Coordinates of C-alpha atoms in Angstrom, one line a residue:
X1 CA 30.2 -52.4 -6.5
X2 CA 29.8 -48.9 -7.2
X3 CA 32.3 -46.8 -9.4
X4 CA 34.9 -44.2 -8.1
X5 CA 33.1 -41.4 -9.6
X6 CA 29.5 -42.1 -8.0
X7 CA 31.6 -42.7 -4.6
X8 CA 33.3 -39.4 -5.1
X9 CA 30.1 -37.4 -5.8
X10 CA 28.3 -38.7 -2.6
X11 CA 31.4 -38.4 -0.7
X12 CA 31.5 -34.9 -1.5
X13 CA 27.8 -34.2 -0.4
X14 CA 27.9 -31.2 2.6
X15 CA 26.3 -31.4 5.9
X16 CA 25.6 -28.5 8.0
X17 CA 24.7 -29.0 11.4
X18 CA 24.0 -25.5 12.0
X19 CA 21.4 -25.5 9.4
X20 CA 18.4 -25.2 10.4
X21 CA 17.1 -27.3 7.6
X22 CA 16.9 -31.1 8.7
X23 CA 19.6 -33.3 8.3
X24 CA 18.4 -35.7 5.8
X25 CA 16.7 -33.3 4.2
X26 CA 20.4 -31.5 3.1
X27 CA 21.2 -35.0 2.0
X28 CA 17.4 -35.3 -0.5
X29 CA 18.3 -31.8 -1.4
X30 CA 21.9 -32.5 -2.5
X31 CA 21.2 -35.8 -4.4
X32 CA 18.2 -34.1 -6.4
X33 CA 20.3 -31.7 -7.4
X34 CA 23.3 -34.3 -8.4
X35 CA 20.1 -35.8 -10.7
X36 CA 19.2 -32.3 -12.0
X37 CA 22.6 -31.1 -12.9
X38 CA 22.7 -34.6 -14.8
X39 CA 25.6 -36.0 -12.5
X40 CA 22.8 -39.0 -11.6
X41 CA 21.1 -40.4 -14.8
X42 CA 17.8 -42.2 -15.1
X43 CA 18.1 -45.9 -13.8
X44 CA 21.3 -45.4 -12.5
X45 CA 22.0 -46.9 -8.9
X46 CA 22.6 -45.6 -5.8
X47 CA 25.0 -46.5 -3.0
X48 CA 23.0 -48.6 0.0
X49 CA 22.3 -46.1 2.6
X50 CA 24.5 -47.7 4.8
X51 CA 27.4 -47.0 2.3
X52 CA 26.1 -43.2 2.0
X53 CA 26.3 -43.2 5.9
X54 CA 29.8 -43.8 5.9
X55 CA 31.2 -41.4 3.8
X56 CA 29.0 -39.0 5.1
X57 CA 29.3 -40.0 9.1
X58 CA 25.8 -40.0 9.6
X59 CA 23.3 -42.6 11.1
X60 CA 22.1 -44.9 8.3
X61 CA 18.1 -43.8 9.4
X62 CA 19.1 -40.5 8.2
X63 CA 20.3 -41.6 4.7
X64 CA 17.3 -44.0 4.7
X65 CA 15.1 -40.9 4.8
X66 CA 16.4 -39.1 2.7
X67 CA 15.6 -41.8 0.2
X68 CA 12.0 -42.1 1.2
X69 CA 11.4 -38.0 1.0
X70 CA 12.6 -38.4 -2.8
X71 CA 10.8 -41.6 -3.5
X72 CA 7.9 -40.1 -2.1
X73 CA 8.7 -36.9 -4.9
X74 CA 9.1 -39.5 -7.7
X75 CA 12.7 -39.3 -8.2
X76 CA 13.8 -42.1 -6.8
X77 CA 12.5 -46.0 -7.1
X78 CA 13.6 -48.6 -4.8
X79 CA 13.6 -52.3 -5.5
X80 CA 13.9 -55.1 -2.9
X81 CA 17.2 -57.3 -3.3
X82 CA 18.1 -54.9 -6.2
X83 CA 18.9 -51.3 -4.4
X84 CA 17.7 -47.7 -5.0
X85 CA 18.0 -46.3 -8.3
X86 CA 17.2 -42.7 -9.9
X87 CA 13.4 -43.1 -11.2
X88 CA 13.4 -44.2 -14.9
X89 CA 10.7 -41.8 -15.7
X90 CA 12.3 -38.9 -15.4
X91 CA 14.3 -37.2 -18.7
X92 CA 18.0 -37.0 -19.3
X93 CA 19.4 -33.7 -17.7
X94 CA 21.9 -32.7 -19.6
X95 CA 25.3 -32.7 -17.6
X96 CA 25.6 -28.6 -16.4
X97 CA 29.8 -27.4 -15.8
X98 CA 30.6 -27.0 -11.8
X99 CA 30.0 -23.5 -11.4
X100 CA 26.8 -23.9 -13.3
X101 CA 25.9 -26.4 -10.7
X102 CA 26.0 -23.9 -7.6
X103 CA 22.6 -23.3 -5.7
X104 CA 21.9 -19.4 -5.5
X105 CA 19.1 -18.3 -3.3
X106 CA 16.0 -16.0 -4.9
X107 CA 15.9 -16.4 -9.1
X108 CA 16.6 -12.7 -10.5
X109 CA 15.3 -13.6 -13.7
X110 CA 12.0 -15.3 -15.0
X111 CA 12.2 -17.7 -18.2
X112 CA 8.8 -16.1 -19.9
X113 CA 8.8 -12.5 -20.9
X114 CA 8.2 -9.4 -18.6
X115 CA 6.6 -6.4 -20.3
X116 CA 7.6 -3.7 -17.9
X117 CA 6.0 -1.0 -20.3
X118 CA 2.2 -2.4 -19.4
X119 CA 2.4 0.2 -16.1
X120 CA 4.2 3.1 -14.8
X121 CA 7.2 2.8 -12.6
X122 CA 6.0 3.0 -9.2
X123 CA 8.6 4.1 -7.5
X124 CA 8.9 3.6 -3.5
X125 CA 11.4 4.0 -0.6
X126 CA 10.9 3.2 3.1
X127 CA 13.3 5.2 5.4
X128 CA 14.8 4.4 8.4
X129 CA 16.0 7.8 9.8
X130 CA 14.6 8.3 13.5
X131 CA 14.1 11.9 12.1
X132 CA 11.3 12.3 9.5
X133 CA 8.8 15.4 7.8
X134 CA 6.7 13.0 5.8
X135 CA 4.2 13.0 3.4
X136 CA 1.0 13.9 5.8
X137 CA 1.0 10.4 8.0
X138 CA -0.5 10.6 11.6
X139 CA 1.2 9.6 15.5
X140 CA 0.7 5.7 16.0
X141 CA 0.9 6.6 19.4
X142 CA -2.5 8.7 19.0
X143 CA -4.7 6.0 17.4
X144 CA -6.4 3.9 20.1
X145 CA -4.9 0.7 19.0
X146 CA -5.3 -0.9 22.5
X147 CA -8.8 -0.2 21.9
X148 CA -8.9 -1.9 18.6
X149 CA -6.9 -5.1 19.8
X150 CA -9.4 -5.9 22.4
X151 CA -12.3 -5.6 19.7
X152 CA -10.3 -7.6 17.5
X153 CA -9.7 -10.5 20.0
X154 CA -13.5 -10.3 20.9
X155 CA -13.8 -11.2 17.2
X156 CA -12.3 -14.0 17.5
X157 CA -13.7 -15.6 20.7
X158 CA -17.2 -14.8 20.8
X159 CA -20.1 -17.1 19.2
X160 CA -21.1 -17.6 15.7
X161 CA -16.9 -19.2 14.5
X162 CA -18.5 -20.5 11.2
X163 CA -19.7 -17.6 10.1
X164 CA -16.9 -15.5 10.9
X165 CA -13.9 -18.4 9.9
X166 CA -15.9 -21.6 8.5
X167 CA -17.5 -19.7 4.8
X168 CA -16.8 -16.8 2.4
X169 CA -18.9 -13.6 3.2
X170 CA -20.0 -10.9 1.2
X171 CA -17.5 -9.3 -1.3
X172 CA -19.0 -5.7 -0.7
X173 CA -17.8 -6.3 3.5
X174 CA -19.3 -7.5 6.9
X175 CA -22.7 -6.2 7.2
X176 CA -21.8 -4.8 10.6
X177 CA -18.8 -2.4 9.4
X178 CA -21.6 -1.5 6.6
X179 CA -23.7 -0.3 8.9
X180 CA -21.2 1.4 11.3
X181 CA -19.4 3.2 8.5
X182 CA -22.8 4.2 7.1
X183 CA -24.5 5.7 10.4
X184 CA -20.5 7.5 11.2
X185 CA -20.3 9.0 7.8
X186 CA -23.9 10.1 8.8
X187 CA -23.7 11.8 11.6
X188 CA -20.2 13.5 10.9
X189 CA -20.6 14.3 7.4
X190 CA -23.8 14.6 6.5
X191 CA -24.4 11.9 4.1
X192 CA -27.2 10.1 3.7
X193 CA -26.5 6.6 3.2
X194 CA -27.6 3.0 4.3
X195 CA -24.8 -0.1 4.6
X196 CA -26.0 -0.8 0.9
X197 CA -23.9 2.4 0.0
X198 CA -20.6 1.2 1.3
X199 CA -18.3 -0.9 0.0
X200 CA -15.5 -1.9 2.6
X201 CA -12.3 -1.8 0.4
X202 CA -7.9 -1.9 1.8
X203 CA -7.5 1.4 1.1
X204 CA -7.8 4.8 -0.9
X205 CA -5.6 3.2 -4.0
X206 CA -7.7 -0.3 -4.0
X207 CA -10.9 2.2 -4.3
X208 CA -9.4 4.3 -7.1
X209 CA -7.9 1.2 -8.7
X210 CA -11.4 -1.0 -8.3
X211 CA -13.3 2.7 -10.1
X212 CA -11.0 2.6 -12.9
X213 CA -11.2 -1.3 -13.2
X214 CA -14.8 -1.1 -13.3
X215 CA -16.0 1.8 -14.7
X216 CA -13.3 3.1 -16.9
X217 CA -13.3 2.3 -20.8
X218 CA -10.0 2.7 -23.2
X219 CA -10.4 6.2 -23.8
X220 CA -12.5 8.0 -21.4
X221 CA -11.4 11.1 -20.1
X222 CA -10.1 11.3 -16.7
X223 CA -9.8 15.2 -15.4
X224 CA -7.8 16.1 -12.3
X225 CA -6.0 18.6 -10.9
X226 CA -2.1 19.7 -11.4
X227 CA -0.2 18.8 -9.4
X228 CA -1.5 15.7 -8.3
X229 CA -1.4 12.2 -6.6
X230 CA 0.8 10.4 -8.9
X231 CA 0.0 7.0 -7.7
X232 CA -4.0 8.0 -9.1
X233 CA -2.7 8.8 -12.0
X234 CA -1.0 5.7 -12.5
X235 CA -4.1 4.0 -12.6
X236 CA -5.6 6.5 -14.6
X237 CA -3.1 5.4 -17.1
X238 CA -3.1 1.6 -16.7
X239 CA -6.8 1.8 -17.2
X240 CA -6.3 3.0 -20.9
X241 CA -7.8 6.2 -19.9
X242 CA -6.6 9.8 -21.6
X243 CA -5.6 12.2 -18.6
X244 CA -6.1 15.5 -18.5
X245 CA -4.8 18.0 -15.7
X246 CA -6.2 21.6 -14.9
X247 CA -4.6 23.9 -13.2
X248 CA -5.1 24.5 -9.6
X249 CA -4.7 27.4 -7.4
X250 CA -5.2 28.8 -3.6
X251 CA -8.6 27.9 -4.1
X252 CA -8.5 24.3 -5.1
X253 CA -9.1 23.3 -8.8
X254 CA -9.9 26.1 -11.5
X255 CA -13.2 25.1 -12.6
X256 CA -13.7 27.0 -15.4
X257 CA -10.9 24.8 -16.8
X258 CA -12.8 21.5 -16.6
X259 CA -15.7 23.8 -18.1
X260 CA -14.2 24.5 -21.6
X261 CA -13.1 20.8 -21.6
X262 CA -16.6 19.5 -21.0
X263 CA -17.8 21.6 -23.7
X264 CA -15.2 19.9 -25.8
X265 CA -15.1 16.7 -24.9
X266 CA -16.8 13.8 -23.0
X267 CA -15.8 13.5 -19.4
X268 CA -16.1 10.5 -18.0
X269 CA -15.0 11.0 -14.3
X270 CA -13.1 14.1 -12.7
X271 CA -10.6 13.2 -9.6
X272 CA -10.5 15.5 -6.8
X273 CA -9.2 16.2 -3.2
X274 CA -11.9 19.0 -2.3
X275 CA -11.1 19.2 1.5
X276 CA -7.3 19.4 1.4
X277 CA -6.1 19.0 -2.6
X278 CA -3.1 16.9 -2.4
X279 CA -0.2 18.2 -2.6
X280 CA -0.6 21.5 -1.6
X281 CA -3.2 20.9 1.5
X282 CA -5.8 24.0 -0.3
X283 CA -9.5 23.4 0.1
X284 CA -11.9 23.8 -2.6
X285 CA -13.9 26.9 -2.6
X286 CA -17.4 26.5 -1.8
X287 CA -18.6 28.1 -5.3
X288 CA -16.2 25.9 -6.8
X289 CA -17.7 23.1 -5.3
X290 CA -21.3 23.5 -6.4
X291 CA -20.2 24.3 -9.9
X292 CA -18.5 21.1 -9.8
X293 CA -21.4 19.3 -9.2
X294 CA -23.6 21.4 -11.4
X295 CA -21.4 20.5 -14.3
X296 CA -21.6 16.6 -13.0
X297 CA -25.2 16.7 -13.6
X298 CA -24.9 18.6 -16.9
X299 CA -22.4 16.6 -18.8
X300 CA -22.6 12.9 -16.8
X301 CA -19.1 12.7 -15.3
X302 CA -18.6 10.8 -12.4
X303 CA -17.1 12.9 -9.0
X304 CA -14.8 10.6 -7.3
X305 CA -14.3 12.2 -4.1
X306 CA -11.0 11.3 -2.3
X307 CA -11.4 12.8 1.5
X308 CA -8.2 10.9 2.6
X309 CA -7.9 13.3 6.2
X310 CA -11.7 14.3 6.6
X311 CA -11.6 14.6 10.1
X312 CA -8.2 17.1 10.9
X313 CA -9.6 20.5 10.2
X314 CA -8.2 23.1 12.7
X315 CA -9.9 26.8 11.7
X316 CA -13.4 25.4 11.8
X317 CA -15.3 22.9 11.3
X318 CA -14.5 20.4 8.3
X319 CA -15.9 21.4 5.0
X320 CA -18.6 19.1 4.4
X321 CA -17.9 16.5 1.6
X322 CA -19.4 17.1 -1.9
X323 CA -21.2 13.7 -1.9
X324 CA -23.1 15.8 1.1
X325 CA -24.4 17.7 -1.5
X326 CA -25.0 15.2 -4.2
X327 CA -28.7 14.4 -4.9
X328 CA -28.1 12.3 -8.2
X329 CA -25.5 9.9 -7.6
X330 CA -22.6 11.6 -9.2
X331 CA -20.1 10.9 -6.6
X332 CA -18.2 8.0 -5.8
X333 CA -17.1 9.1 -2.0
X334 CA -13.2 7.4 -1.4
X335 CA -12.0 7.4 3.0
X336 CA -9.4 5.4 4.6
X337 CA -8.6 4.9 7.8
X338 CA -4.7 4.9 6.9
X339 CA -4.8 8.6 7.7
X340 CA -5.8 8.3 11.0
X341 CA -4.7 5.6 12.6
X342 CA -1.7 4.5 10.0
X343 CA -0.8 4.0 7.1
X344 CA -0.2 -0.3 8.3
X345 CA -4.0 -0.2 8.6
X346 CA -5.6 -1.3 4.9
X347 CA -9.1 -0.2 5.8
X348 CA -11.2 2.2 3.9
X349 CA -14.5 2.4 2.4
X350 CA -16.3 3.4 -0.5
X351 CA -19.8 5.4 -0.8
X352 CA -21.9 5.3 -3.8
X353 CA -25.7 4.6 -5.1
X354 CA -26.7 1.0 -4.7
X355 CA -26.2 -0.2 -8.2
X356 CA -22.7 1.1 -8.1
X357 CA -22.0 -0.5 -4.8
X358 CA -23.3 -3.7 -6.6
X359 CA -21.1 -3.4 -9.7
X360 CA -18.0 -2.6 -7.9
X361 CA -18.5 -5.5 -5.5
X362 CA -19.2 -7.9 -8.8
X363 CA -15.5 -6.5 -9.6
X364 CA -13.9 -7.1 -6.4
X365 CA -14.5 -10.1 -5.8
X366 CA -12.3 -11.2 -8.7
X367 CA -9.3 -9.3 -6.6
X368 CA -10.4 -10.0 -3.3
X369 CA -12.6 -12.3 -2.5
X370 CA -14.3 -10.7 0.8
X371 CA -11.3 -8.5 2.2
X372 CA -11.0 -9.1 6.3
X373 CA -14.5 -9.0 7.8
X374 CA -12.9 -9.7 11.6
X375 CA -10.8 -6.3 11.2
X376 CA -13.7 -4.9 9.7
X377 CA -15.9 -6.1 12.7
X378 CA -13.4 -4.5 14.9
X379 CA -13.5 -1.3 13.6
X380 CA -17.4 -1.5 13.7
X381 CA -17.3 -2.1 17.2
X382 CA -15.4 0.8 18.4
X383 CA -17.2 3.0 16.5
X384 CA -20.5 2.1 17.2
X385 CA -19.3 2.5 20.7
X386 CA -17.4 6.1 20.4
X387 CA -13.8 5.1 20.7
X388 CA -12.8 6.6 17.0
X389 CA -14.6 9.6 17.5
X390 CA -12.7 10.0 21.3
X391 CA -9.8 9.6 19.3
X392 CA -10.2 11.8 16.9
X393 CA -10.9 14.4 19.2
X394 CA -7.7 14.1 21.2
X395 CA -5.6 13.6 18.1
X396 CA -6.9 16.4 16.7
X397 CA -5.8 18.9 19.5
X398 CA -2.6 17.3 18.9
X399 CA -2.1 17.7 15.9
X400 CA -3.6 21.7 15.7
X401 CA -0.6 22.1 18.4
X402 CA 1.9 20.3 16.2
X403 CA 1.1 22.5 13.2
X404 CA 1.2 25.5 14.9
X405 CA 4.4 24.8 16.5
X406 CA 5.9 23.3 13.6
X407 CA 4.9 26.6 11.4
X408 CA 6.1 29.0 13.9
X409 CA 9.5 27.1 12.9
X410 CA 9.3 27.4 9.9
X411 CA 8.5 31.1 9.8
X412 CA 11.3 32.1 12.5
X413 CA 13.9 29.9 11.4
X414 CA 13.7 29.4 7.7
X415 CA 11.5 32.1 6.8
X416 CA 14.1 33.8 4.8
X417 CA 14.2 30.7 2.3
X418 CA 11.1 28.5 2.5
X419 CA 7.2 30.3 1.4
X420 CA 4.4 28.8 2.7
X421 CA 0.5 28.8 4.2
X422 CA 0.0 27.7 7.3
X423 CA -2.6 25.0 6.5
X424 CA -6.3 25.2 7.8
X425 CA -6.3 21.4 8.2
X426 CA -4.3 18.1 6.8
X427 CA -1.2 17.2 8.5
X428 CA 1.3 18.6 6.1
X429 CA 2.9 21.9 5.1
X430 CA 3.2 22.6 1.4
X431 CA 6.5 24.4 1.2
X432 CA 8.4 26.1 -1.8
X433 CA 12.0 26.9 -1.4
X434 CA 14.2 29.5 -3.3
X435 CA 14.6 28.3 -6.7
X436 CA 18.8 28.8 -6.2
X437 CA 18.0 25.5 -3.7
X438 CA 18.7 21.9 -4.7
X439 CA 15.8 20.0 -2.8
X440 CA 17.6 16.9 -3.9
X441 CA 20.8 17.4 -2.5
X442 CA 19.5 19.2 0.7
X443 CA 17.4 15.9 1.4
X444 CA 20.3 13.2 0.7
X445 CA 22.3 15.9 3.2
X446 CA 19.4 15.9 5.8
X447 CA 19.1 11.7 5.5
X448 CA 22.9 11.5 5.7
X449 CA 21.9 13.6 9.8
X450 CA 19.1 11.1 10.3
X451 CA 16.1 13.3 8.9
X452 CA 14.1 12.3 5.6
X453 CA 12.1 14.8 3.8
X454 CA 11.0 14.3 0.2
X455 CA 12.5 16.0 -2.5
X456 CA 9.6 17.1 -4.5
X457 CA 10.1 15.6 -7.2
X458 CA 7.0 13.6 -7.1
X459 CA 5.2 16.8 -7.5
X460 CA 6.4 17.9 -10.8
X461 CA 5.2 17.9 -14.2
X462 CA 5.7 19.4 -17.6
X463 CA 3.1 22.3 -16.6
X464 CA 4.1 22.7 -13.0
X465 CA 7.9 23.0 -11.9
X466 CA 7.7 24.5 -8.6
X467 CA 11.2 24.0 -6.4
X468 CA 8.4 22.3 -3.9
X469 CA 7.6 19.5 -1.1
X470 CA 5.3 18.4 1.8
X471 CA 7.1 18.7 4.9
X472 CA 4.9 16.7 7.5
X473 CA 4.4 17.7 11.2
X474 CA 1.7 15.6 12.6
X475 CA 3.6 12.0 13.3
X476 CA 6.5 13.8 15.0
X477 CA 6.8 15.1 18.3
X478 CA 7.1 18.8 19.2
X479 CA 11.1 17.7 20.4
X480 CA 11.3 16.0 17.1
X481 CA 10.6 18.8 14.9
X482 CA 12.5 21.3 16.8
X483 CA 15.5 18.3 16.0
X484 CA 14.4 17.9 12.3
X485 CA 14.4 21.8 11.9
X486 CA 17.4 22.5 13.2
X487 CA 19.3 19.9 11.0
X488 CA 17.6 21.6 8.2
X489 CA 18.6 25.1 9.1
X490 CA 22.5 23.9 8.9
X491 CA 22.5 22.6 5.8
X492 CA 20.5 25.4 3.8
X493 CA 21.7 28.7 6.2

């Protein structure tokens, strides 16, 4: 006969039937936690299921079940002519008080030690306004995504399944988005590479991070320009590295700067945005650019180029890349696909001389095994058969009507408050508003009307201070950024 107080605690056992959750598996759930909270002790005994089933009003199979799912688990052993009893190889739980005993969903605190201090706060938000001046992403609705679906599903029902799904590939990517990205970068920059240059990576900050993993010691020197990306910097840090920042100005990054370090110091790799320096969307001068390199091969720094919007130039033609112009393998060259089609997209690649390629893909593997070789295969397909570079045709005619609109805006409607340069290319506007401004309390105003903006704070450092943000033009529609300007213009005017 079973005691009062094991009758109570079963009889007090909840069932849901709204729960999505099986039946008898609420009933395994609730017993194991009677056992953990140390209501049920080793080798005591159960009620028979058919008992359980009464207090409970449910069909003895159920109870039975439940039984088998914890015997199955080790909890629970089960004698024939003797009962069910709690395993006696389990340990004594100590008895825990009732509120103790409640079950909350999602732990908020880990039992080992956390050291927060190893890395940066990276700091994120995702809005949700329908209104938004972002930091430089393009229109969804541009990218040929049909396109890329369709090369996708070919992926997956064409011939040779166990190579695609049945084995591991190689870490550096498919051979065939290799070869793709290697003859594209060819003919519309003006490299010079084979698919043993490229290394197919998730994305400009996997590149970046697998450099610094790879080829940055405790201590080297990392030079880049003020202001920066901070998330690059990040990993500058992380990697042990010492960062320095030079100056920029309307020209890109003051070069003469990284010269009187060099002739102090050992550089071991210089970060730079040549096309469209991020933030503030200037291009690097072409002297500046062949100095650059010129000092690379004097003092045996690595160049890692990022060229995260290559291909939206609106003036001319897009400045070619420095690792155009590299003849002694100076430059690691860093492109994503993330600013073209979308940020959701984690494809990218990475450009460098053969033994780099091999190093970093020695490295990778220990992050990544292979990455996704059918999206990469996708990609190949429609650009080896002109659909990107369709795209990117259209998109940029888009866009160059978006900035011009968006600028025109800006002059006529906030002139009086907001400086800026219309860009030659990128899909942003660097804008600096009238020190007497509070950027932080006009955006929470502007997101409080459905319209985000960042504040600029990202942007600032010790040496630059600059009342400062991107304002992006390129994923909205010309309604939208009439909308998005004219909420701004009644909070600041």
């Amino acid at each position: 006969m079973n005691s009062p107080i094991i009758e109570t605690l079963f009889s007090q056992i909840l069932i849901n039937n709204h729960n999505e959750r099986p039946v008898y598996l609420q009933i395994s759930d609730e017993i194991l936690m009677l056992i953990k909270n140390g209501k049920l002790g080793s080798n005591q005994k159960l009620p028979s299921s058919r008992e359980i089933s009464k207090m409970l009003g449910v069909n003895r199979v159920t109870v039975s079940k439940a039984f088998e799912e914890l015997q199955a688990q080790g909890w629970l052993e089960s004698f024939v002519g003797r009962g069910t009893f709690v395993s006696s190889h389990i340990p004594t739980f100590e008895p825990k008080k009732l509120q103790d005993s409640i079950v909350q969903l999602g732990l908020k605190t880990a039992g080992f030690k956390v050291n927060d201090n190893q890395y940066v706060a990276n700091l994120y938000f995702v809005p949700t306004s329908m209104l938004h001046l972002d930091d430089g992403y393009p229109d969804p609705k541009q990218a040929p995504l049909q396109e890329l679906y369709r090369a996708y599903r070919n992926q997956l029902t064409r011939s040779g399944l166990y190579d695609k799904f049945g084995a591991y590939g190689s870490p550096d990517g498919s051979e065939m988005y290799r070869d793709s990205i290697s003859n594209y970068l060819n003919e519309t920059r003006n490299l010079k590479t084979t698919k043993k240059n490229i290394l197919s990576i998730r994305g400009t900050l996997m590149g970046i991070n697998l450099v610094c993993t790879s080829l940055i010691n405790p201590g080297d020197v990392i030079v880049s320009g003020i202001p920066g990306w901070q998330r690059a910097e990040h990993n500058f840090l992380h990697a042990k590295a010492k960062h320095i920042g030079i100056p920029i100005d309307e020209n890109g990054i003051i070069i003469e700067e990284l010269e009187n370090i060099c002739r102090k110091t050992k550089v071991r790799m210089v970060y730079v945005t040549p096309h469209h320096h991020y933030p503030t969307t200037v291009s690097l001068r072409i002297d500046r650019r062949l100095e650059l390199l010129r000092l690379a091969n004097e003092y045996g720094f690595i160049i890692f180029e990022d060229d995260y919007d290559f291909d939206f130039h609106y003036n001319n033609r897009p400045l070619l890349p420095l690792a155009s112009a590299d003849e002694n393998g100076m430059v690691i060259y860093c492109g994503s696909f993330s600013k073209s089609f979308s940020p959701a997209f984690r494809m990218g690649y990475l450009v460098a001389s053969e033994n780099v390629i091999e190093h970093l893909a020695n490295v990778r593997i220990l992050l990544d095994r292979q990455g996704d070789h059918i999206l990469d295969n996708a990609m190949a397909e429609i650009l080896t058969d002109g659909t990107v570079q369709r795209y990117t045709r259209k998109a940029l005619s888009v866009y160059h009507e978006r900035r011009d609109y968006f600028c025109s805006l800006l002059k006529n409607e906030l002139g009086d408050i907001i400086n800026f340069s219309v860009p030659e290319g990128g899909m942003t506007v660097w804008a600096e508003f009238e020190k007497n401004l509070d950027l932080k309390k006009i955006t929470d105003q502007a997101y409080s009307k459905g319209l985000y903006f960042s504040d600029g704070n990202v942007h600032k450092y010790a040496s630059f201070n600059k009342n400062a943000t991107r304002l992006g033009f390129a994923s909205s529609t010309i309604d939208n950024l009439s909308q998005s300007i004219d909420i701004l213009k009644r909070i600041v005017l």
